[in-house]
Amino acid sequence: MSTKGKTSREMNVTEKLTALFDGLEECDEDEQRQKILEINEMISEMNEDEYLSVFTKEPFNKIDKMIEKEKISLENAIEFLKFIGYYKMLRSLIDMAFYCSFLNDRFKKMIINENEKKDEKNEKLLADLCECYISLNFNFEPELLSICVSCLLKVALKKDENEETQKEVEMALLALGNSGHNFIEQKLYLNEIKEIVQYHQKHHNLTRLAYQSAWKFLMERLFFDKNLEEMIVNEYRLGREVARELEELTKRLDWKSEKEKGKRKKEKQEELILLRWLEMLEFYFRYFHLWNEEYVGLIDNIATVFRAAKDENFEVIKQCISTFKNVAESKCVKLDDFLRSGAVDAILEGMQRPTLNNEMVCEGLRFFIEISRKLKRKKDNETEESKRKLQSKKIFEKMEEEGSEDIISCFWKTVENIGYNRYNLRLSASDLIFA
């Protein structure tokens, strides 16, 4: 845990964690458990940069040596690693620290050995090892991934609603959601994930994070099996389900209010879950093209999130704009329905925000450029052509009312001054002429 080149706060966090971590070797098992709880509490207060500065491969190599020399019980080591993985997955962080460590090699061998046992297989240990392997990694060997997916789905299928089981299920699904765009045979997951999603839709047994993670795992399978799209959109009701989740999360969040520490921590988690939904939608609309009428309501809900966040949460409003841009560019979204939603009004309002920075204005410009391009495509049918012209006129007038034309004109000068390459805006101002 090197402190070279770090800020004073990062050094303070690193030093405190290092002291606690180094003291683990000298403790008995109960004392270790208590120190691990203290370390976990510190980790939960970290920002992403602090996490990445602390958890390089050295701490994982040290845990590997402690396990080898029996300086830490495997149970305590796993509990510690599961919490580190939980932090990393919740924030969708990607890093190579664990992947490059000796501990990764140890866990891979242990997973294979435990899985090959016939009569004395420890299912709980195997599930814990699989969870650590997937949650802390970023790259997966096919054999290991197959074992882990099958094992974690067994855990995720548990129906008991007591707090302990719910946490086990949440952690298993969160890990599965971290499995990336890797090929997994349908027979290993399809029936199980279908049962998990549809059972929740009927009984609401999963936590919000668990349900989002189940969808994340399912959506990432689309890269290798586009036949799933029909099922995801029309059978599992992608638009309806995500719209409801966004609506409920937005109602629960109050970015302006000062909260006591415990409530604020819970609210922070809900912000992260909301961001995970938006990121998942951005991914879907970028790559897949099946239309469903429920998308109109979904886009409206994203607009509601955007307005609720306003100046209070930069990451959320940035992700909303980016998601809108991908929706606007998507082949699956009908322009009429998109213009019916609250997206255009929300972005026009957003362009007026005094705190909007260059990056976010550029995302807004990309959004309007794509809308403009679609509206410029002349229709062969006379009725459709009249509708296109009317839509163009309405948006242009709306932009004039909001003063957005002036903002855009001014911003082109800024883009020219800072260079086109930085924002990939190799376009002329005429791209934003709607009529």
GROMACS .gro file of C-alpha atoms in nm:
model
  435
    1MET     CA    1   0.000   0.000   0.000
    2SER     CA    2   0.231   0.274  -0.123
    3THR     CA    3   0.155   0.637  -0.025
    4LYS     CA    4   0.372   0.792  -0.297
    5GLY     CA    5   0.197   1.062  -0.499
    6LYS     CA    6  -0.129   1.050  -0.305
    7THR     CA    7  -0.335   1.332  -0.156
    8SER     CA    8  -0.332   1.394   0.219
    9ARG     CA    9  -0.677   1.236   0.257
   10GLU     CA   10  -0.577   0.929   0.052
   11MET     CA   11  -0.258   0.896   0.260
   12ASN     CA   12  -0.463   0.920   0.578
   13VAL     CA   13  -0.702   0.647   0.461
   14THR     CA   14  -0.413   0.432   0.337
   15GLU     CA   15  -0.219   0.470   0.662
   16LYS     CA   16  -0.518   0.383   0.879
   17LEU     CA   17  -0.608   0.082   0.670
   18THR     CA   18  -0.248  -0.035   0.653
   19ALA     CA   19  -0.217  -0.020   1.033
   20LEU     CA   20  -0.536  -0.221   1.082
   21PHE     CA   21  -0.447  -0.463   0.803
   22ASP     CA   22  -0.093  -0.523   0.932
   23GLY     CA   23  -0.230  -0.592   1.278
   24LEU     CA   24  -0.443  -0.882   1.156
   25GLU     CA   25  -0.150  -1.127   1.171
   26GLU     CA   26  -0.105  -1.075   1.545
   27CYS     CA   27  -0.472  -1.133   1.638
   28ASP     CA   28  -0.666  -1.444   1.726
   29GLU     CA   29  -0.966  -1.534   1.510
   30ASP     CA   30  -1.223  -1.333   1.710
   31GLU     CA   31  -1.001  -1.022   1.719
   32GLN     CA   32  -0.940  -1.058   1.346
   33ARG     CA   33  -1.313  -1.063   1.286
   34GLN     CA   34  -1.354  -0.741   1.483
   35LYS     CA   35  -1.069  -0.568   1.296
   36ILE     CA   36  -1.214  -0.680   0.963
   37LEU     CA   37  -1.545  -0.516   1.059
   38GLU     CA   38  -1.354  -0.193   1.134
   39ILE     CA   39  -1.172  -0.214   0.800
   40ASN     CA   40  -1.500  -0.280   0.618
   41GLU     CA   41  -1.654   0.028   0.778
   42MET     CA   42  -1.361   0.238   0.654
   43ILE     CA   43  -1.390   0.091   0.304
   44SER     CA   44  -1.760   0.183   0.291
   45GLU     CA   45  -1.665   0.550   0.346
   46MET     CA   46  -1.403   0.554   0.067
   47ASN     CA   47  -1.443   0.716  -0.270
   48GLU     CA   48  -1.345   0.521  -0.582
   49ASP     CA   49  -0.999   0.678  -0.615
   50GLU     CA   50  -0.916   0.590  -0.256
   51TYR     CA   51  -1.028   0.232  -0.308
   52LEU     CA   52  -0.808   0.193  -0.616
   53SER     CA   53  -0.512   0.352  -0.440
   54VAL     CA   54  -0.540   0.113  -0.144
   55PHE     CA   55  -0.633  -0.218  -0.306
   56THR     CA   56  -0.345  -0.280  -0.540
   57LYS     CA   57  -0.223  -0.639  -0.584
   58GLU     CA   58   0.003  -0.617  -0.273
   59PRO     CA   59  -0.280  -0.648  -0.015
   60PHE     CA   60  -0.419  -0.950  -0.203
   61ASN     CA   61  -0.074  -1.109  -0.213
   62LYS     CA   62  -0.043  -1.047   0.160
   63ILE     CA   63  -0.376  -1.219   0.228
   64ASP     CA   64  -0.252  -1.511   0.016
   65LYS     CA   65   0.058  -1.543   0.236
   66MET     CA   66  -0.148  -1.514   0.554
   67ILE     CA   67  -0.374  -1.799   0.436
   68GLU     CA   68  -0.072  -2.010   0.343
   69LYS     CA   69   0.096  -1.951   0.682
   70GLU     CA   70  -0.236  -1.992   0.867
   71LYS     CA   71  -0.215  -1.638   0.999
   72ILE     CA   72  -0.579  -1.583   0.903
   73SER     CA   73  -0.863  -1.831   0.886
   74LEU     CA   74  -1.009  -1.895   0.544
   75GLU     CA   75  -1.350  -1.796   0.681
   76ASN     CA   76  -1.224  -1.452   0.791
   77ALA     CA   77  -1.028  -1.400   0.469
   78ILE     CA   78  -1.339  -1.477   0.261
   79GLU     CA   79  -1.556  -1.244   0.471
   80PHE     CA   80  -1.303  -0.964   0.417
   81LEU     CA   81  -1.274  -1.030   0.043
   82LYS     CA   82  -1.650  -1.047  -0.005
   83PHE     CA   83  -1.687  -0.700   0.138
   84ILE     CA   84  -1.410  -0.563  -0.086
   85GLY     CA   85  -1.583  -0.726  -0.383
   86TYR     CA   86  -1.919  -0.582  -0.277
   87TYR     CA   87  -1.776  -0.229  -0.278
   88LYS     CA   88  -1.613  -0.283  -0.617
   89MET     CA   89  -1.922  -0.434  -0.783
   90LEU     CA   90  -2.170  -0.182  -0.646
   91ARG     CA   91  -1.967   0.097  -0.808
   92SER     CA   92  -1.898  -0.103  -1.126
   93LEU     CA   93  -1.522  -0.055  -1.087
   94ILE     CA   94  -1.276  -0.233  -1.317
   95ASP     CA   95  -0.923  -0.302  -1.199
   96MET     CA   96  -0.662  -0.574  -1.241
   97ALA     CA   97  -0.530  -0.591  -0.884
   98PHE     CA   98  -0.686  -0.922  -0.778
   99TYR     CA   99  -0.645  -1.071  -1.125
  100CYS     CA  100  -0.268  -1.013  -1.106
  101SER     CA  101  -0.231  -1.149  -0.753
  102PHE     CA  102  -0.126  -1.490  -0.621
  103LEU     CA  103  -0.456  -1.502  -0.432
  104ASN     CA  104  -0.643  -1.527  -0.762
  105ASP     CA  105  -0.441  -1.836  -0.853
  106ARG     CA  106  -0.509  -1.988  -0.511
  107PHE     CA  107  -0.884  -1.935  -0.539
  108LYS     CA  108  -0.899  -2.077  -0.891
  109LYS     CA  109  -0.734  -2.400  -0.773
  110MET     CA  110  -0.960  -2.418  -0.469
  111ILE     CA  111  -1.275  -2.373  -0.681
  112ILE     CA  112  -1.174  -2.650  -0.923
  113ASN     CA  113  -1.072  -2.887  -0.640
  114GLU     CA  114  -1.391  -2.827  -0.439
  115ASN     CA  115  -1.611  -2.864  -0.747
  116GLU     CA  116  -1.450  -3.198  -0.837
  117LYS     CA  117  -1.530  -3.353  -0.499
  118LYS     CA  118  -1.805  -3.613  -0.515
  119ASP     CA  119  -1.918  -3.695  -0.161
  120GLU     CA  120  -1.775  -3.423   0.064
  121LYS     CA  121  -1.833  -3.111  -0.144
  122ASN     CA  122  -1.875  -2.802   0.074
  123GLU     CA  123  -2.141  -2.606  -0.117
  124LYS     CA  124  -2.116  -2.302   0.111
  125LEU     CA  125  -1.738  -2.280   0.069
  126LEU     CA  126  -1.765  -2.328  -0.307
  127ALA     CA  127  -2.025  -2.050  -0.333
  128ASP     CA  128  -1.807  -1.815  -0.125
  129LEU     CA  129  -1.499  -1.888  -0.336
  130CYS     CA  130  -1.696  -1.835  -0.658
  131GLU     CA  131  -1.836  -1.509  -0.528
  132CYS     CA  132  -1.489  -1.377  -0.443
  133TYR     CA  133  -1.346  -1.494  -0.775
  134ILE     CA  134  -1.613  -1.321  -0.987
  135SER     CA  135  -1.662  -1.010  -0.776
  136LEU     CA  136  -1.291  -0.921  -0.758
  137ASN     CA  137  -1.192  -1.021  -1.110
  138PHE     CA  138  -1.236  -0.855  -1.448
  139ASN     CA  139  -1.141  -1.145  -1.674
  140PHE     CA  140  -1.265  -1.503  -1.643
  141GLU     CA  141  -1.152  -1.843  -1.764
  142PRO     CA  142  -1.444  -2.026  -1.931
  143GLU     CA  143  -1.419  -2.336  -1.710
  144LEU     CA  144  -1.415  -2.129  -1.390
  145LEU     CA  145  -1.697  -1.906  -1.509
  146SER     CA  146  -1.920  -2.206  -1.587
  147ILE     CA  147  -1.863  -2.350  -1.239
  148CYS     CA  148  -1.926  -2.016  -1.071
  149VAL     CA  149  -2.243  -1.934  -1.266
  150SER     CA  150  -2.403  -2.269  -1.185
  151CYS     CA  151  -2.301  -2.244  -0.820
  152LEU     CA  152  -2.417  -1.885  -0.765
  153LEU     CA  153  -2.750  -1.940  -0.942
  154LYS     CA  154  -2.827  -2.214  -0.687
  155VAL     CA  155  -2.778  -1.957  -0.412
  156ALA     CA  156  -2.980  -1.694  -0.601
  157LEU     CA  157  -3.275  -1.934  -0.636
  158LYS     CA  158  -3.334  -1.940  -0.259
  159LYS     CA  159  -3.684  -1.815  -0.179
  160ASP     CA  160  -3.663  -1.750   0.197
  161GLU     CA  161  -3.719  -1.383   0.275
  162ASN     CA  162  -3.527  -1.365   0.603
  163GLU     CA  163  -3.251  -1.103   0.611
  164GLU     CA  164  -2.960  -1.349   0.601
  165THR     CA  165  -3.093  -1.532   0.294
  166GLN     CA  166  -3.177  -1.207   0.119
  167LYS     CA  167  -2.818  -1.093   0.168
  168GLU     CA  168  -2.682  -1.422   0.033
  169VAL     CA  169  -2.907  -1.395  -0.273
  170GLU     CA  170  -2.814  -1.030  -0.326
  171MET     CA  171  -2.441  -1.105  -0.312
  172ALA     CA  172  -2.476  -1.401  -0.550
  173LEU     CA  173  -2.670  -1.196  -0.807
  174LEU     CA  174  -2.438  -0.897  -0.767
  175ALA     CA  175  -2.143  -1.125  -0.845
  176LEU     CA  176  -2.325  -1.274  -1.145
  177GLY     CA  177  -2.388  -0.922  -1.271
  178ASN     CA  178  -2.011  -0.871  -1.270
  179SER     CA  179  -1.949  -1.163  -1.506
  180GLY     CA  180  -1.922  -0.933  -1.809
  181HIS     CA  181  -1.994  -1.001  -2.175
  182ASN     CA  182  -1.854  -1.352  -2.165
  183PHE     CA  183  -2.009  -1.647  -2.346
  184ILE     CA  184  -2.209  -1.872  -2.115
  185GLU     CA  185  -2.410  -2.166  -2.244
  186GLN     CA  186  -2.785  -2.110  -2.214
  187LYS     CA  187  -2.836  -2.443  -2.040
  188LEU     CA  188  -2.626  -2.315  -1.748
  189TYR     CA  189  -2.842  -2.014  -1.669
  190LEU     CA  190  -3.159  -1.957  -1.875
  191ASN     CA  191  -3.418  -2.154  -1.676
  192GLU     CA  192  -3.274  -2.035  -1.347
  193ILE     CA  193  -3.254  -1.664  -1.431
  194LYS     CA  194  -3.604  -1.680  -1.584
  195GLU     CA  195  -3.738  -1.826  -1.258
  196ILE     CA  196  -3.555  -1.562  -1.049
  197VAL     CA  197  -3.685  -1.266  -1.252
  198GLN     CA  198  -4.042  -1.389  -1.293
  199TYR     CA  199  -4.073  -1.501  -0.931
  200HIS     CA  200  -3.968  -1.153  -0.818
  201GLN     CA  201  -4.215  -0.988  -1.056
  202LYS     CA  202  -4.491  -1.184  -0.882
  203HIS     CA  203  -4.371  -1.191  -0.520
  204HIS     CA  204  -4.118  -0.903  -0.491
  205ASN     CA  205  -3.879  -1.115  -0.286
  206LEU     CA  206  -3.548  -0.959  -0.403
  207THR     CA  207  -3.374  -0.646  -0.282
  208ARG     CA  208  -3.353  -0.361  -0.534
  209LEU     CA  209  -2.983  -0.430  -0.588
  210ALA     CA  210  -3.040  -0.803  -0.636
  211TYR     CA  211  -3.313  -0.743  -0.895
  212GLN     CA  212  -3.104  -0.492  -1.088
  213SER     CA  213  -2.809  -0.736  -1.082
  214ALA     CA  214  -3.026  -1.019  -1.219
  215TRP     CA  215  -3.122  -0.794  -1.511
  216LYS     CA  216  -2.761  -0.688  -1.564
  217PHE     CA  217  -2.652  -1.052  -1.589
  218LEU     CA  218  -2.934  -1.129  -1.831
  219MET     CA  219  -2.878  -0.824  -2.053
  220GLU     CA  220  -2.509  -0.899  -2.096
  221ARG     CA  221  -2.594  -1.240  -2.239
  222LEU     CA  222  -2.742  -1.057  -2.541
  223PHE     CA  223  -2.395  -1.008  -2.689
  224PHE     CA  224  -2.375  -1.378  -2.773
  225ASP     CA  225  -2.744  -1.460  -2.807
  226LYS     CA  226  -2.959  -1.190  -2.968
  227ASN     CA  227  -3.251  -1.435  -2.970
  228LEU     CA  228  -3.295  -1.348  -2.603
  229GLU     CA  229  -3.400  -0.994  -2.693
  230GLU     CA  230  -3.759  -1.088  -2.777
  231MET     CA  231  -3.796  -1.260  -2.440
  232ILE     CA  232  -3.631  -0.977  -2.246
  233VAL     CA  233  -3.837  -0.701  -2.408
  234ASN     CA  234  -4.179  -0.863  -2.450
  235GLU     CA  235  -4.190  -1.147  -2.197
  236TYR     CA  236  -3.986  -1.004  -1.908
  237ARG     CA  237  -4.114  -0.651  -1.994
  238LEU     CA  238  -3.788  -0.455  -1.993
  239GLY     CA  239  -3.956  -0.114  -2.039
  240ARG     CA  240  -4.219  -0.164  -1.770
  241GLU     CA  241  -3.984  -0.313  -1.511
  242VAL     CA  242  -3.706  -0.056  -1.542
  243ALA     CA  243  -3.957   0.233  -1.553
  244ARG     CA  244  -4.108   0.114  -1.226
  245GLU     CA  245  -3.770   0.073  -1.058
  246LEU     CA  246  -3.656   0.420  -1.167
  247GLU     CA  247  -3.983   0.572  -1.047
  248GLU     CA  248  -3.959   0.411  -0.704
  249LEU     CA  249  -3.591   0.496  -0.658
  250THR     CA  250  -3.650   0.858  -0.758
  251LYS     CA  251  -3.931   0.891  -0.501
  252ARG     CA  252  -3.704   0.756  -0.227
  253LEU     CA  253  -3.415   0.989  -0.302
  254ASP     CA  254  -3.387   1.342  -0.169
  255TRP     CA  255  -3.054   1.485  -0.283
  256LYS     CA  256  -3.112   1.825  -0.123
  257SER     CA  257  -3.188   1.713   0.231
  258GLU     CA  258  -2.918   1.665   0.489
  259LYS     CA  259  -2.953   1.315   0.628
  260GLU     CA  260  -2.810   1.153   0.936
  261LYS     CA  261  -2.518   0.925   0.857
  262GLY     CA  262  -2.705   0.592   0.849
  263LYS     CA  263  -2.984   0.715   0.623
  264ARG     CA  264  -2.740   0.899   0.396
  265LYS     CA  265  -2.539   0.578   0.348
  266LYS     CA  266  -2.856   0.393   0.248
  267GLU     CA  267  -2.950   0.674   0.012
  268LYS     CA  268  -2.603   0.665  -0.143
  269GLN     CA  269  -2.656   0.297  -0.222
  270GLU     CA  270  -2.988   0.378  -0.386
  271GLU     CA  271  -2.816   0.643  -0.601
  272LEU     CA  272  -2.568   0.378  -0.714
  273ILE     CA  273  -2.848   0.133  -0.798
  274LEU     CA  274  -3.021   0.404  -1.000
  275LEU     CA  275  -2.697   0.471  -1.188
  276ARG     CA  276  -2.659   0.100  -1.259
  277TRP     CA  277  -3.007   0.092  -1.418
  278LEU     CA  278  -2.924   0.395  -1.634
  279GLU     CA  279  -2.591   0.244  -1.743
  280MET     CA  280  -2.770  -0.079  -1.834
  281LEU     CA  281  -3.022   0.113  -2.047
  282GLU     CA  282  -2.744   0.305  -2.220
  283PHE     CA  283  -2.583  -0.028  -2.309
  284TYR     CA  284  -2.911  -0.174  -2.434
  285PHE     CA  285  -3.009   0.116  -2.658
  286ARG     CA  286  -2.659   0.138  -2.800
  287TYR     CA  287  -2.652  -0.220  -2.925
  288PHE     CA  288  -3.005  -0.360  -2.956
  289HIS     CA  289  -3.306  -0.265  -3.167
  290LEU     CA  290  -3.636  -0.421  -3.065
  291TRP     CA  291  -3.915  -0.162  -3.015
  292ASN     CA  292  -4.179  -0.180  -2.742
  293GLU     CA  293  -4.451   0.078  -2.664
  294GLU     CA  294  -4.348   0.069  -2.298
  295TYR     CA  295  -4.031   0.260  -2.389
  296VAL     CA  296  -4.231   0.584  -2.401
  297GLY     CA  297  -4.308   0.556  -2.030
  298LEU     CA  298  -3.949   0.447  -1.964
  299ILE     CA  299  -3.806   0.756  -2.137
  300ASP     CA  300  -4.048   0.971  -1.936
  301ASN     CA  301  -3.911   0.815  -1.617
  302ILE     CA  302  -3.553   0.894  -1.718
  303ALA     CA  303  -3.664   1.254  -1.773
  304THR     CA  304  -3.812   1.254  -1.420
  305VAL     CA  305  -3.482   1.128  -1.280
  306PHE     CA  306  -3.298   1.400  -1.473
  307ARG     CA  307  -3.519   1.677  -1.331
  308ALA     CA  308  -3.500   1.535  -0.977
  309ALA     CA  309  -3.118   1.527  -0.982
  310LYS     CA  310  -3.081   1.878  -1.131
  311ASP     CA  311  -2.766   2.036  -0.981
  312GLU     CA  312  -2.756   1.792  -0.692
  313ASN     CA  313  -2.592   1.488  -0.852
  314PHE     CA  314  -2.352   1.537  -1.142
  315GLU     CA  315  -2.308   1.166  -1.213
  316VAL     CA  316  -2.681   1.103  -1.239
  317ILE     CA  317  -2.760   1.393  -1.474
  318LYS     CA  318  -2.455   1.311  -1.686
  319GLN     CA  319  -2.571   0.949  -1.715
  320CYS     CA  320  -2.926   1.060  -1.800
  321ILE     CA  321  -2.799   1.278  -2.088
  322SER     CA  322  -2.574   0.999  -2.213
  323THR     CA  323  -2.863   0.750  -2.197
  324PHE     CA  324  -3.094   0.992  -2.382
  325LYS     CA  325  -2.830   1.030  -2.653
  326ASN     CA  326  -2.814   0.653  -2.704
  327VAL     CA  327  -3.194   0.629  -2.706
  328ALA     CA  328  -3.210   0.904  -2.971
  329GLU     CA  329  -2.951   0.722  -3.184
  330SER     CA  330  -3.115   0.380  -3.144
  331LYS     CA  331  -3.279   0.220  -3.446
  332CYS     CA  332  -3.544   0.064  -3.222
  333VAL     CA  333  -3.692   0.389  -3.091
  334LYS     CA  334  -3.966   0.547  -3.302
  335LEU     CA  335  -3.908   0.919  -3.340
  336ASP     CA  336  -4.276   1.005  -3.289
  337ASP     CA  337  -4.282   0.822  -2.958
  338PHE     CA  338  -3.951   0.968  -2.851
  339LEU     CA  339  -4.077   1.321  -2.919
  340ARG     CA  340  -4.393   1.236  -2.722
  341SER     CA  341  -4.184   1.155  -2.416
  342GLY     CA  342  -4.033   1.413  -2.183
  343ALA     CA  343  -3.678   1.369  -2.312
  344VAL     CA  344  -3.653   1.674  -2.538
  345ASP     CA  345  -3.808   1.910  -2.282
  346ALA     CA  346  -3.585   1.772  -2.008
  347ILE     CA  347  -3.265   1.827  -2.209
  348LEU     CA  348  -3.377   2.176  -2.314
  349GLU     CA  349  -3.432   2.261  -1.948
  350GLY     CA  350  -3.101   2.103  -1.859
  351MET     CA  351  -2.911   2.316  -2.110
  352GLN     CA  352  -3.014   2.619  -1.903
  353ARG     CA  353  -2.846   2.495  -1.585
  354PRO     CA  354  -2.573   2.738  -1.471
  355THR     CA  355  -2.355   2.452  -1.345
  356LEU     CA  356  -2.361   2.252  -1.667
  357ASN     CA  357  -2.000   2.189  -1.772
  358ASN     CA  358  -1.851   2.152  -2.121
  359GLU     CA  359  -1.866   1.772  -2.118
  360MET     CA  360  -2.236   1.766  -2.037
  361VAL     CA  361  -2.324   2.039  -2.287
  362CYS     CA  362  -2.142   1.834  -2.552
  363GLU     CA  363  -2.353   1.531  -2.461
  364GLY     CA  364  -2.662   1.752  -2.496
  365LEU     CA  365  -2.538   1.873  -2.836
  366ARG     CA  366  -2.488   1.517  -2.955
  367PHE     CA  367  -2.844   1.443  -2.847
  368PHE     CA  368  -2.987   1.735  -3.048
  369ILE     CA  369  -2.763   1.659  -3.346
  370GLU     CA  370  -2.908   1.307  -3.366
  371ILE     CA  371  -3.266   1.435  -3.334
  372SER     CA  372  -3.190   1.693  -3.603
  373ARG     CA  373  -3.049   1.429  -3.840
  374LYS     CA  374  -3.359   1.214  -3.802
  375LEU     CA  375  -3.589   1.508  -3.860
  376LYS     CA  376  -3.399   1.606  -4.177
  377ARG     CA  377  -3.465   1.272  -4.344
  378LYS     CA  378  -3.738   1.353  -4.594
  379LYS     CA  379  -4.029   1.113  -4.627
  380ASP     CA  380  -4.165   0.981  -4.957
  381ASN     CA  381  -4.518   0.972  -4.820
  382GLU     CA  382  -4.678   1.318  -4.833
  383THR     CA  383  -4.856   1.278  -4.498
  384GLU     CA  384  -4.541   1.161  -4.325
  385GLU     CA  385  -4.342   1.445  -4.481
  386SER     CA  386  -4.594   1.701  -4.350
  387LYS     CA  387  -4.566   1.544  -4.005
  388ARG     CA  388  -4.185   1.559  -4.022
  389LYS     CA  389  -4.190   1.931  -4.107
  390LEU     CA  390  -4.436   2.002  -3.827
  391GLN     CA  391  -4.220   1.815  -3.576
  392SER     CA  392  -3.911   2.007  -3.689
  393LYS     CA  393  -4.094   2.337  -3.656
  394LYS     CA  394  -4.221   2.257  -3.307
  395ILE     CA  395  -3.876   2.162  -3.176
  396PHE     CA  396  -3.712   2.463  -3.336
  397GLU     CA  397  -3.972   2.693  -3.181
  398LYS     CA  398  -3.930   2.524  -2.845
  399MET     CA  399  -3.554   2.577  -2.862
  400GLU     CA  400  -3.609   2.943  -2.943
  401GLU     CA  401  -3.848   2.979  -2.647
  402GLU     CA  402  -3.595   2.824  -2.411
  403GLY     CA  403  -3.305   3.027  -2.548
  404SER     CA  404  -3.125   2.707  -2.641
  405GLU     CA  405  -3.031   2.832  -2.987
  406ASP     CA  406  -2.825   3.110  -2.828
  407ILE     CA  407  -2.661   2.867  -2.588
  408ILE     CA  408  -2.571   2.631  -2.875
  409SER     CA  409  -2.437   2.912  -3.093
  410CYS     CA  410  -2.219   3.038  -2.807
  411PHE     CA  411  -2.101   2.690  -2.726
  412TRP     CA  412  -1.976   2.623  -3.078
  413LYS     CA  413  -1.716   2.895  -3.019
  414THR     CA  414  -1.609   2.717  -2.701
  415VAL     CA  415  -1.583   2.386  -2.888
  416GLU     CA  416  -1.372   2.550  -3.158
  417ASN     CA  417  -1.141   2.703  -2.897
  418ILE     CA  418  -1.083   2.384  -2.699
  419GLY     CA  419  -1.050   2.168  -3.010
  420TYR     CA  420  -1.293   1.931  -3.177
  421ASN     CA  421  -1.096   1.618  -3.093
  422ARG     CA  422  -1.160   1.646  -2.722
  423TYR     CA  423  -1.535   1.605  -2.764
  424ASN     CA  424  -1.546   1.426  -3.099
  425LEU     CA  425  -1.776   1.694  -3.242
  426ARG     CA  426  -1.657   1.703  -3.603
  427LEU     CA  427  -1.972   1.879  -3.717
  428SER     CA  428  -2.084   2.220  -3.829
  429ALA     CA  429  -2.349   2.435  -3.663
  430SER     CA  430  -2.577   2.359  -3.960
  431ASP     CA  431  -2.626   2.010  -3.814
  432LEU     CA  432  -2.850   2.174  -3.557
  433ILE     CA  433  -3.086   2.335  -3.809
  434PHE     CA  434  -3.419   2.155  -3.770
  435ALA     CA  435  -3.643   2.311  -4.033
   0.00000   0.00000   0.00000
